[in-house]
Short mmCIF file of C-alpha atoms in Angstrom, two decimals:
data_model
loop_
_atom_site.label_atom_id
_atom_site.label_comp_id
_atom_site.label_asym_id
_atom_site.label_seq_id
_atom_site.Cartn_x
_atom_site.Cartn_y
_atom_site.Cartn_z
CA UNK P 5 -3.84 34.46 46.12
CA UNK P 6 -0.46 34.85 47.34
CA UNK P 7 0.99 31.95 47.84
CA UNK P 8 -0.77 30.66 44.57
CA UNK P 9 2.34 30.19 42.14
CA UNK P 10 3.94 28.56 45.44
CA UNK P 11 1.37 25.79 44.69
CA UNK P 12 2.22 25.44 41.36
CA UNK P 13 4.41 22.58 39.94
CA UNK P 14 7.78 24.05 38.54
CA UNK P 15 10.91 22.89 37.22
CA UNK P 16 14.47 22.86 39.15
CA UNK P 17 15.64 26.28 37.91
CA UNK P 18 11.87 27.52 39.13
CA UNK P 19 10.24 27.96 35.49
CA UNK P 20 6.43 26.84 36.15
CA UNK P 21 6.26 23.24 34.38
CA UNK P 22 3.10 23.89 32.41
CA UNK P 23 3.21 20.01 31.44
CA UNK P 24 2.17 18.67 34.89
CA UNK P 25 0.26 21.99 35.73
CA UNK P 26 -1.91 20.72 32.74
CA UNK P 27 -2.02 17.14 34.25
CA UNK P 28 -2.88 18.13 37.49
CA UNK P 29 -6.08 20.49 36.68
CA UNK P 30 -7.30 17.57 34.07
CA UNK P 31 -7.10 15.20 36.79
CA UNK P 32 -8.42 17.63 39.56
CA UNK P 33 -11.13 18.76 37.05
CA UNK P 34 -12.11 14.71 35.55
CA UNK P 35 -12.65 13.88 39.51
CA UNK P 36 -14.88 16.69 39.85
CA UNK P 37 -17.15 15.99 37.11
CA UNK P 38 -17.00 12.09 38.34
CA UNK P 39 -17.80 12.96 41.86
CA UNK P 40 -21.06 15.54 40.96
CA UNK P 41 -22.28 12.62 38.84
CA UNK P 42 -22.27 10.42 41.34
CA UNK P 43 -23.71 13.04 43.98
CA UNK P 44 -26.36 13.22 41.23
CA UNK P 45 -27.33 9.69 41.31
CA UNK P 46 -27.70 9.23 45.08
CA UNK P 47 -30.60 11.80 45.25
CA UNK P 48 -32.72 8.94 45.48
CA UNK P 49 -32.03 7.62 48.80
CA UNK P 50 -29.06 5.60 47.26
CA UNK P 51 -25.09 6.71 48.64
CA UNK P 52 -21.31 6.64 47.72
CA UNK P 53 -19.49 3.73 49.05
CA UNK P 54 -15.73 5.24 48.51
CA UNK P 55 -13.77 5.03 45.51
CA UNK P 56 -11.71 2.79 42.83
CA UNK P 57 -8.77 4.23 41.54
CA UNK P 58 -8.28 3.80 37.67
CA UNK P 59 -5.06 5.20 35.89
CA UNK P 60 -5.26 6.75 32.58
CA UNK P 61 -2.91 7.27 29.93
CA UNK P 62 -3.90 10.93 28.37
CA UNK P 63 -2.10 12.96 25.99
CA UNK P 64 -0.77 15.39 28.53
CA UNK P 65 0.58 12.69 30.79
CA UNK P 66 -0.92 9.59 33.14
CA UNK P 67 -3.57 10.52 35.58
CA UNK P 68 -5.45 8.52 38.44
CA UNK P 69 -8.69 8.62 38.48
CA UNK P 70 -11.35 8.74 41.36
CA UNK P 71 -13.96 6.31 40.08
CA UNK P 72 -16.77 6.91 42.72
CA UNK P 73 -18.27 3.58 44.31
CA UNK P 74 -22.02 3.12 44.90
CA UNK P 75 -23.79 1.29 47.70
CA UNK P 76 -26.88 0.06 45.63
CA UNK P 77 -25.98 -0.21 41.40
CA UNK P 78 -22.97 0.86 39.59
CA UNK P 79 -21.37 3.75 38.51
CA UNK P 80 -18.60 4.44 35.48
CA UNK P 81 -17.81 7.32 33.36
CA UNK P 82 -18.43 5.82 30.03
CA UNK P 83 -18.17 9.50 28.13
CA UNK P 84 -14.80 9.88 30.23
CA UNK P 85 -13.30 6.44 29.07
CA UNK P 86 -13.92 3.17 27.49
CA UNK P 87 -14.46 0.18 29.83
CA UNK P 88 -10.78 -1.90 30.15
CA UNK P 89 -9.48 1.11 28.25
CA UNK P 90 -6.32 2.05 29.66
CA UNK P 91 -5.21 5.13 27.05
CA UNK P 92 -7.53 7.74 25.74
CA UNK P 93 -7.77 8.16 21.93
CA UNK P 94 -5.28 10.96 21.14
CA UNK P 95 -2.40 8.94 22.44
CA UNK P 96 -4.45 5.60 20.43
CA UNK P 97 -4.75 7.83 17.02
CA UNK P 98 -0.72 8.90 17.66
CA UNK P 99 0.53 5.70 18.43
CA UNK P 100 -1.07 4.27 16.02
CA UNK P 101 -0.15 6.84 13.06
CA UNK P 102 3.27 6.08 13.75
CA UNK P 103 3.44 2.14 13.62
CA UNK P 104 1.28 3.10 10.10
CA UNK P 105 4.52 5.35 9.07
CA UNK P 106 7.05 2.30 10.34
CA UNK P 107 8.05 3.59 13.53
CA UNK P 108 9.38 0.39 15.65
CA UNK P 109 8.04 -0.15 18.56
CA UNK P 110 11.05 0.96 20.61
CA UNK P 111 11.03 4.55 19.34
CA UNK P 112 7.24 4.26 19.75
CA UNK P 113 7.72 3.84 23.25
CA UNK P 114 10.25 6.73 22.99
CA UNK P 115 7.91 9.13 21.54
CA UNK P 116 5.20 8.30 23.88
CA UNK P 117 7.38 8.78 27.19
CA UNK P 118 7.80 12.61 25.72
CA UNK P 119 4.00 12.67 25.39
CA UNK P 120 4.32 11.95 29.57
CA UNK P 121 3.54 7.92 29.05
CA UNK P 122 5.74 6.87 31.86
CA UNK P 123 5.48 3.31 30.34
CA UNK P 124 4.23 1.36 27.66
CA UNK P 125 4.66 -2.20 26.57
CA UNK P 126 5.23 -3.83 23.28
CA UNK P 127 1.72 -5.50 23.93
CA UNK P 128 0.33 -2.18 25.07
CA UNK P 129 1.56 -0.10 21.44
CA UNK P 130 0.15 -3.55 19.60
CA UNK P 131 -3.19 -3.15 20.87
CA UNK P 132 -3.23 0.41 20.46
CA UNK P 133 -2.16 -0.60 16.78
CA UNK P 134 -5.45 -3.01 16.62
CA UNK P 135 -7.13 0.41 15.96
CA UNK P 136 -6.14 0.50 12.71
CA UNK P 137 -7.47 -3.32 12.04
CA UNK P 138 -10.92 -1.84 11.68
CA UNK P 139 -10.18 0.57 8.59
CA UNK P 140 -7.70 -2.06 6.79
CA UNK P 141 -10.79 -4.26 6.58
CA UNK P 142 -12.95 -2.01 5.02
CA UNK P 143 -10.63 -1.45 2.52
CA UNK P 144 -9.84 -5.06 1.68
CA UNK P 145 -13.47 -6.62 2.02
CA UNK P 146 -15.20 -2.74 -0.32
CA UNK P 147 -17.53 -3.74 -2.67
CA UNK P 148 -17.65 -2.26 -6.08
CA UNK P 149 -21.47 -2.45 -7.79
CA UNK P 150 -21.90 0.91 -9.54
CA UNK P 151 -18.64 1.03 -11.30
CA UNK P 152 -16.52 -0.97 -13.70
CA UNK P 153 -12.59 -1.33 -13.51
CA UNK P 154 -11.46 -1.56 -17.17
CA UNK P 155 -7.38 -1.89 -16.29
CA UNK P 156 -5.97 -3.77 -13.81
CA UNK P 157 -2.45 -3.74 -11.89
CA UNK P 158 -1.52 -6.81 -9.90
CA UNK P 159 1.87 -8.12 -8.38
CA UNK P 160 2.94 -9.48 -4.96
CA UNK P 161 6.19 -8.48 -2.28
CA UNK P 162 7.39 -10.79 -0.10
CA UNK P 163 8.15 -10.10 3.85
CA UNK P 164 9.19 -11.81 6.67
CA UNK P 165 6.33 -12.79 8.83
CA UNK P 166 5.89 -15.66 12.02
CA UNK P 167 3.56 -18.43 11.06
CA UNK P 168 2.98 -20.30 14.17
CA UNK P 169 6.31 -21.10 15.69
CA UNK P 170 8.13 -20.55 12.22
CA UNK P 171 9.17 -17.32 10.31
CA UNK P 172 9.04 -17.61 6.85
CA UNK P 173 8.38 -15.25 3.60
CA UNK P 174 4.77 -14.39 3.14
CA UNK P 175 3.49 -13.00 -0.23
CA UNK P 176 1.81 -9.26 -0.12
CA UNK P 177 -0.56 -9.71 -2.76
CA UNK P 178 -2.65 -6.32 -3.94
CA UNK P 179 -4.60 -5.36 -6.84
CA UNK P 180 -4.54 -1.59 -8.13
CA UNK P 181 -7.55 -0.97 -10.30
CA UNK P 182 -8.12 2.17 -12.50
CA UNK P 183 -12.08 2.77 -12.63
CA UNK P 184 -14.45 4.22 -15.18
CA UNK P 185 -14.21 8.11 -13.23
CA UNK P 186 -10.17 7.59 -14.21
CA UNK P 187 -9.07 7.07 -10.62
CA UNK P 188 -7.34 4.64 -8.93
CA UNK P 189 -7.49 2.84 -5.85
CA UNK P 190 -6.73 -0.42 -4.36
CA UNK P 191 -9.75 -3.15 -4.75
CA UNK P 192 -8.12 -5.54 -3.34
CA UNK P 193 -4.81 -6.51 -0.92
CA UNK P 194 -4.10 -9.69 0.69
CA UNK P 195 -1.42 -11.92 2.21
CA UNK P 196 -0.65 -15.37 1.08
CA UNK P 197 1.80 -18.31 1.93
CA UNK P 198 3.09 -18.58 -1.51
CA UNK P 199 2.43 -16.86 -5.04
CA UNK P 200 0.98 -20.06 -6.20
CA UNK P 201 -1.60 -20.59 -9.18
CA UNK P 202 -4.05 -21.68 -6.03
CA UNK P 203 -3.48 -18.42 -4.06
CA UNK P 204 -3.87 -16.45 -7.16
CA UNK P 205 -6.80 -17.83 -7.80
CA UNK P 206 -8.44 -17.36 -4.43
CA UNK P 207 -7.73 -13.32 -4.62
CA UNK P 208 -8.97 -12.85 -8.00
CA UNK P 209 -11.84 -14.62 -6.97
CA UNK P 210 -12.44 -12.40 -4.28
CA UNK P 211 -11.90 -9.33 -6.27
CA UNK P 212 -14.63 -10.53 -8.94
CA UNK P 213 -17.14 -11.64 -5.94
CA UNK P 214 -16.64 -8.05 -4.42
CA UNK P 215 -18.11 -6.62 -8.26
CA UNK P 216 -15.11 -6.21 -10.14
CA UNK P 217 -16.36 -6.14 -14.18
CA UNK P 218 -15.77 -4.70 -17.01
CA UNK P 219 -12.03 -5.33 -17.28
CA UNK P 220 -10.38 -4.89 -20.52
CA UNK P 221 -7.04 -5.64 -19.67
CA UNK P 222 -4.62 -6.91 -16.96
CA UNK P 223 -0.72 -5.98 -16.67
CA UNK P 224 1.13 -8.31 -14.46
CA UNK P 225 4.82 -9.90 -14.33
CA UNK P 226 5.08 -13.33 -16.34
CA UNK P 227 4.59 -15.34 -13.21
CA UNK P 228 2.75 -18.17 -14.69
CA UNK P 229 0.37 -19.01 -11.88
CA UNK P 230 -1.13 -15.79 -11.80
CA UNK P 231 -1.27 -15.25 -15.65
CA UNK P 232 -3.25 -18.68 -15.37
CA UNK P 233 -5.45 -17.13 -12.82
CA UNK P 234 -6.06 -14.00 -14.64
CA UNK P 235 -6.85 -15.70 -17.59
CA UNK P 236 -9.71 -17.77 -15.76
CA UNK P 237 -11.10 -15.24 -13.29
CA UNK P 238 -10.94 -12.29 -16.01
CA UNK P 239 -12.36 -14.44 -19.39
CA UNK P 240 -11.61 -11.67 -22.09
CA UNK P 241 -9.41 -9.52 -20.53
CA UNK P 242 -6.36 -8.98 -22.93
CA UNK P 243 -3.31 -9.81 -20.42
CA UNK P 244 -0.14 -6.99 -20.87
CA UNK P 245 3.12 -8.15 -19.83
CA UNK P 246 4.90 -5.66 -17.83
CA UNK P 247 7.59 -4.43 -20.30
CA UNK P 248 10.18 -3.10 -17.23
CA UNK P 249 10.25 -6.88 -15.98
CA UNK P 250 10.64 -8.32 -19.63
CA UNK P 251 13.60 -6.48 -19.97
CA UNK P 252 15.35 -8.16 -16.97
CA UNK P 253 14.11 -11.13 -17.82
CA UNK P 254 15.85 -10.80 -21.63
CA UNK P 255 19.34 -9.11 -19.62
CA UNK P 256 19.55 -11.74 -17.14
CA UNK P 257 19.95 -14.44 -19.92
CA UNK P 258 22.77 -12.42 -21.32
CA UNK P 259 26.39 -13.18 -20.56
CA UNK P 260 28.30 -9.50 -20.26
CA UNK P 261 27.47 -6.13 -19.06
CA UNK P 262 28.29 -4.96 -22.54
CA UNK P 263 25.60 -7.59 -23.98
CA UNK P 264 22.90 -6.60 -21.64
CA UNK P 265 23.99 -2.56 -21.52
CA UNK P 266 23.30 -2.95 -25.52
CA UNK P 267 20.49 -5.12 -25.11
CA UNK P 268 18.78 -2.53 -22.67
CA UNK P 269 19.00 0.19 -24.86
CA UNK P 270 17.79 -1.63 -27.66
CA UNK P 271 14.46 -2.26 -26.07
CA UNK P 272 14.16 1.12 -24.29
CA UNK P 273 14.48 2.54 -28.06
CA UNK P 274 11.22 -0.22 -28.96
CA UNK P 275 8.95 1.14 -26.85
CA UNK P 276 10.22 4.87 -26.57
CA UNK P 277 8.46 5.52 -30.11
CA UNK P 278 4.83 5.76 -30.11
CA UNK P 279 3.39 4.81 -33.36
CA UNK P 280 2.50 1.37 -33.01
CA UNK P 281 3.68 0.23 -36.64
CA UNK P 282 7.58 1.57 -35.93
CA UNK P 283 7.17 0.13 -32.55
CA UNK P 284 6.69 -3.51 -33.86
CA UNK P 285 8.98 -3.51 -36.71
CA UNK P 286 12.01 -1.98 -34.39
CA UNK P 287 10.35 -4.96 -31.84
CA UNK P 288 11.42 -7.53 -34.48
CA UNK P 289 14.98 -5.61 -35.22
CA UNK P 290 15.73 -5.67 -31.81
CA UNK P 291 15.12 -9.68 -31.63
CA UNK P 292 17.45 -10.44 -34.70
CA UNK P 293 19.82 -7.89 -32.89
CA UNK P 294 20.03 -9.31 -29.38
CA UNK P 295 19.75 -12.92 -30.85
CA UNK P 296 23.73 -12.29 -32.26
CA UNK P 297 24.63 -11.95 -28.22
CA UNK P 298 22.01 -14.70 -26.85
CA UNK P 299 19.53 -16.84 -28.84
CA UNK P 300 17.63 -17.53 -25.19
CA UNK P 301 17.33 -13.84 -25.34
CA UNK P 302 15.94 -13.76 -29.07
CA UNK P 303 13.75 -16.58 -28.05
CA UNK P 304 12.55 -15.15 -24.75
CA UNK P 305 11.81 -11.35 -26.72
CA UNK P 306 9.93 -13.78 -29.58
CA UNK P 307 7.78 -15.49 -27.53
CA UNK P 308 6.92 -12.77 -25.24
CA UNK P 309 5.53 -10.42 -28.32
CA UNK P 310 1.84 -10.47 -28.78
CA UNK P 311 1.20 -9.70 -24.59
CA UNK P 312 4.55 -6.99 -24.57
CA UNK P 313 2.92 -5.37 -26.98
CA UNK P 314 -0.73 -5.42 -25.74
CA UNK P 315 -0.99 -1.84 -24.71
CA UNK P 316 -0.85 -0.91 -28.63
CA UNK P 317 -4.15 -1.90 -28.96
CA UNK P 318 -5.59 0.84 -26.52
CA UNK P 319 -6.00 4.54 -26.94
CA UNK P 320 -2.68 6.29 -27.26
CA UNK P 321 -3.14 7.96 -24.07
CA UNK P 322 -3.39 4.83 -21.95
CA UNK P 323 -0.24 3.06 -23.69
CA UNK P 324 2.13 4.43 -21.22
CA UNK P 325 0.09 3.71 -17.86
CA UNK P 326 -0.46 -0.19 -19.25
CA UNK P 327 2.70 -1.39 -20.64
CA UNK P 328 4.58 -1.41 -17.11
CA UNK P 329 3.75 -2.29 -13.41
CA UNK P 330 5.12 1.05 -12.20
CA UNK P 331 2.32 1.85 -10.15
CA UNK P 332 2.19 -1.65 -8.31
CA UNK P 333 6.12 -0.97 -8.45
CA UNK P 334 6.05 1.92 -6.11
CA UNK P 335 3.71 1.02 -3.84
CA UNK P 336 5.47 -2.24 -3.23
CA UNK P 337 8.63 -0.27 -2.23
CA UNK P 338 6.41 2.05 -0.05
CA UNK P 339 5.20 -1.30 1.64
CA UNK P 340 8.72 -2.53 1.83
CA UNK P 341 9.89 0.97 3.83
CA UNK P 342 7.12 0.92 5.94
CA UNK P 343 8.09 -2.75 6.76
CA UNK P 344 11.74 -2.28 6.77
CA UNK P 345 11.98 -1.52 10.99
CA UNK P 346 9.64 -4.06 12.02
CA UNK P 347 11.97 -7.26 9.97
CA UNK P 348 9.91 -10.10 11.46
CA UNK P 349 6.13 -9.60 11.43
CA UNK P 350 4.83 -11.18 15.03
CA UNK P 351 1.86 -12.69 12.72
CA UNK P 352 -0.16 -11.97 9.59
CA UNK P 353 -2.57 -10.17 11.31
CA UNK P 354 -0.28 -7.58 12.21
CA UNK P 355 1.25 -7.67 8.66
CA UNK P 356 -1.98 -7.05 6.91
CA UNK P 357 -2.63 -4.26 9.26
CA UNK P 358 0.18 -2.73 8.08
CA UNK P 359 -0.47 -3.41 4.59
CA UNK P 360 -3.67 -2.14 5.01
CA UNK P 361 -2.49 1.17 6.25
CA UNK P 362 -0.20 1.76 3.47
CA UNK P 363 -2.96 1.28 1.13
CA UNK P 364 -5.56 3.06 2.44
CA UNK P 365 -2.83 6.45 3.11
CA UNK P 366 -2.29 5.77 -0.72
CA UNK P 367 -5.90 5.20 -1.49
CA UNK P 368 -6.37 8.40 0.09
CA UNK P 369 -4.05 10.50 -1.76
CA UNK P 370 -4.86 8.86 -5.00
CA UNK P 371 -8.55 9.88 -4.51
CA UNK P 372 -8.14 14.00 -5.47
CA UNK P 373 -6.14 13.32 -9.15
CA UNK P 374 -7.03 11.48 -12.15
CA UNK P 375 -5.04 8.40 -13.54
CA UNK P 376 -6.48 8.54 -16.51
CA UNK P 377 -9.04 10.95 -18.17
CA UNK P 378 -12.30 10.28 -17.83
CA UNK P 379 -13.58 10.85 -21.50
CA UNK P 380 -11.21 8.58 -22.92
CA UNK P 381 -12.07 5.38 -20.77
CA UNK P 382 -15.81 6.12 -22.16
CA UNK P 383 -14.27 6.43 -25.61
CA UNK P 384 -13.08 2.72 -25.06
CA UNK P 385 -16.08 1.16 -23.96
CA UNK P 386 -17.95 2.74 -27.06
CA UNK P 387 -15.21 1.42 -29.18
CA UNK P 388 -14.01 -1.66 -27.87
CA UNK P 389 -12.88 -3.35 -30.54
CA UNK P 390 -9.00 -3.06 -31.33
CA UNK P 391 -7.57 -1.90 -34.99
CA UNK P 392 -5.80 -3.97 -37.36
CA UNK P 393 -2.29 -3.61 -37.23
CA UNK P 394 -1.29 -1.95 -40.13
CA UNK P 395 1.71 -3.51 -42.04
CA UNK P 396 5.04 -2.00 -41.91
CA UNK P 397 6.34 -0.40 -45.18
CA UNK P 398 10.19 -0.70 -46.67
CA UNK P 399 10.79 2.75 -45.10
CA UNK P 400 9.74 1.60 -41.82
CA UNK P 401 12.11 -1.21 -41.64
CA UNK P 402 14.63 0.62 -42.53
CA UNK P 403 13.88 3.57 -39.57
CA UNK P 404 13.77 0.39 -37.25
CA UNK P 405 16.60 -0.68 -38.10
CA UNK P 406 18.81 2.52 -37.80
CA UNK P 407 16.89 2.93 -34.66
CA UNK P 408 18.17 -0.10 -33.06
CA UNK P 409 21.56 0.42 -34.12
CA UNK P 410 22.02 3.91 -32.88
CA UNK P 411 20.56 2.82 -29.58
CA UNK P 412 23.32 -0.52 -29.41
CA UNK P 413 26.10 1.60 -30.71
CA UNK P 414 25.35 4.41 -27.93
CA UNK P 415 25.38 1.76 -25.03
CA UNK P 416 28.41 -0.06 -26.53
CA UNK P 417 30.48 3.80 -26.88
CA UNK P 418 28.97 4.10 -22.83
CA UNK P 419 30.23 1.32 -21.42
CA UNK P 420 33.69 1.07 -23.76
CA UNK P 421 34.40 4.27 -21.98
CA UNK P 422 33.42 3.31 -18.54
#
């Protein structure tokens, strides 16, 4: 017992180096257990025939293996490790959690040398990363038969992907869909060559053959292939246009910062008020308004208002939730960051495994709140027809209009000063 810490692996300053004292007794100990195995199995006249070594990468560091060889059958620890398996799962489920969070693949190999991986490949960290290929496509190919989706989110992100022996922009297409319980989840995520009307088409098609039903109403951007989509794969569904990307659209045909400043303001004043009467008479100030800067403008806010205005003919509580693509906003920048170290995407495979990833973290997390309350998304089915607008009185018009013009004048003081 004395000259037992002798034996002992320790460091240069002679502090015991508890990493490879670990490595050594799970390698020591995993060559045990494979040799009494095999012992086991030549009871019946049968004997060892030496050994194969096999190297494995563990969490404590790389070990070799003493795979015992037997004259008559075979012999392989199958509860030890998986056949062609050269890592064991801890350092799969680590790896792989950190290409999920956008680690590249060069500080992946950093991280895994302090795990005590002496080496690892780019091809060794993407088939580790293959792990993750298995829970992406349960997520995108769910089905959905005991529960109806009444609102929809949709909207695409491009990134940079290889396509054969060219790189070129490939459309991250997802669908975020707020069910009858009030919570939402992804029911759908895809990637597409180009955010055509065809494309479109194809994933709404899939969501609907994967039970989608019951939707009452879609917000989306004003891209017209999808709107054309949506319209065909969702008959009935009212379509909302997102109110956040309307009001780029109306800036971007304005001339000065001063122009679109006011302009800005003007429309963030329209849909800051909640009863739907002032919200469509200040709508209609705010078009004469901008019109004096831009008649594209007026004509772009005047064509747009039956489906930017959508969401007023839903329950007061849901009004805010509909009338923008927030939530397809932010998880499109999450996607994005995540994406961010990798630049080029070696394929789409390995794009919609990261895609997939992202959305089923967010899926996750989504799953313990409510989106919206339950009781009112019943309320709606019982009532699903919308009320008539009621019309505005003399008093209204003129609250609209002082509304619009406090809002202009406070963006045109801002940016005077500025």
């Amino acid at each position: 017992m004395d000259t037992l810490p002798d034996a002992m692996p320790k460091h240069d300053d002679g502090m015991i180096d508890l990493r490879e004292l670990g490595r050594t007794l799970v390698e020591t100990l995993v060559n045990e257990v494979m040799a009494t195995q095999a012992d086991m199995l030549c009871e019946d006249g049968n004997s060892r025939n030496g050994y194969r070594e096999r190297r494995l990468v563990t969490s404590v560091g790389e070990i070799t293996m003493r795979i015992p060889k037997l004259r008559m059958g075979s012999y392989f620890p199958d509860d030890v490790i998986e056949r062609y398996s050269r890592t064991d799962r801890a350092v799969v489920a680590a790896v792989a959690e950190m290409y999920a969070t956008g680690v590249s693949t060069r500080k992946v190999e950093k991280v895994a040398a302090r795990l005590g991986v002496a080496k690892m490949s780019a091809s060794q960290v993407s088939r580790i990363c293959g792990t993750l290929d298995e829970e992406a496509a349960d997520l995108q190919h769910q089905t959905f038969e005991d529960i109806e989706f009444p609102y929809l989110w949709i909207d695409a992100t491009y990134i940079k992907a290889r396509n054969g022996a060219h790189t070129s922009s490939m459309a991250a297409v997802t669908a975020i869909g707020c069910g009858a319980d009030g919570i939402r989840r992804f029911v759908g995520f895809d990637c597409v060559d180009t955010e055509s009307y065809a494309s479109w088409k194809g994933f709404l098609k899939g969501l609907r053959t994967r039970g989608i039903k019951g939707v009452r109403c879609v917000t989306t951007d004003a891209h017209e292939g999808l709107r054309k989509a949506m319209s065909e794969c969702f008959p009935g569904a009212t379509w909302q246009r997102c109110i956040v990307h309307l009001e780029r659209d109306v800036c971007s045909l304005l001339k000065t910062r001063m122009q679109r400043a006011m302009a800005g303001k003007a429309m963030q004043a329209v849909f800051g008020e909640s009863d739907p009467v002032m919200v469509r008479e200040a709508y209609h100030v705010a078009i004469d308004e901008i019109g004096r800067s831009g008649s594209a403008a007026a004509e772009l806010l005047e064509e747009a208002e039956v489906d930017a205005l959508a969401h007023l003919d839903f329950p007061v509580e849901h009004r805010r939730r509909l009338r923008t693509d927030n939530v397809q906003e932010r998880a499109n920048r999450e996607i994005k960051r995540r994406s961010r170290v990798v630049q080029v995407f070696p394929s789409t495979k390995s794009l919609i495994r990261l895609i997939g990833a992202v959305c089923c973290e967010m899926d996750e997390d989504w799953s313990s709140r409510c989106y919206i309350a339950p009781d009112s998304l019943a309320a709606l089915k019982e009532d699903p027809k919308p009320a008539e607008p009621i019309e505005a009185t003399e008093e209204d018009k003129q609250r609209a209009t002082r509304l619009i013009a406090v809002a202009m004048e406070s963006a045109g003081q801002k940016r005077r000063a500025a």
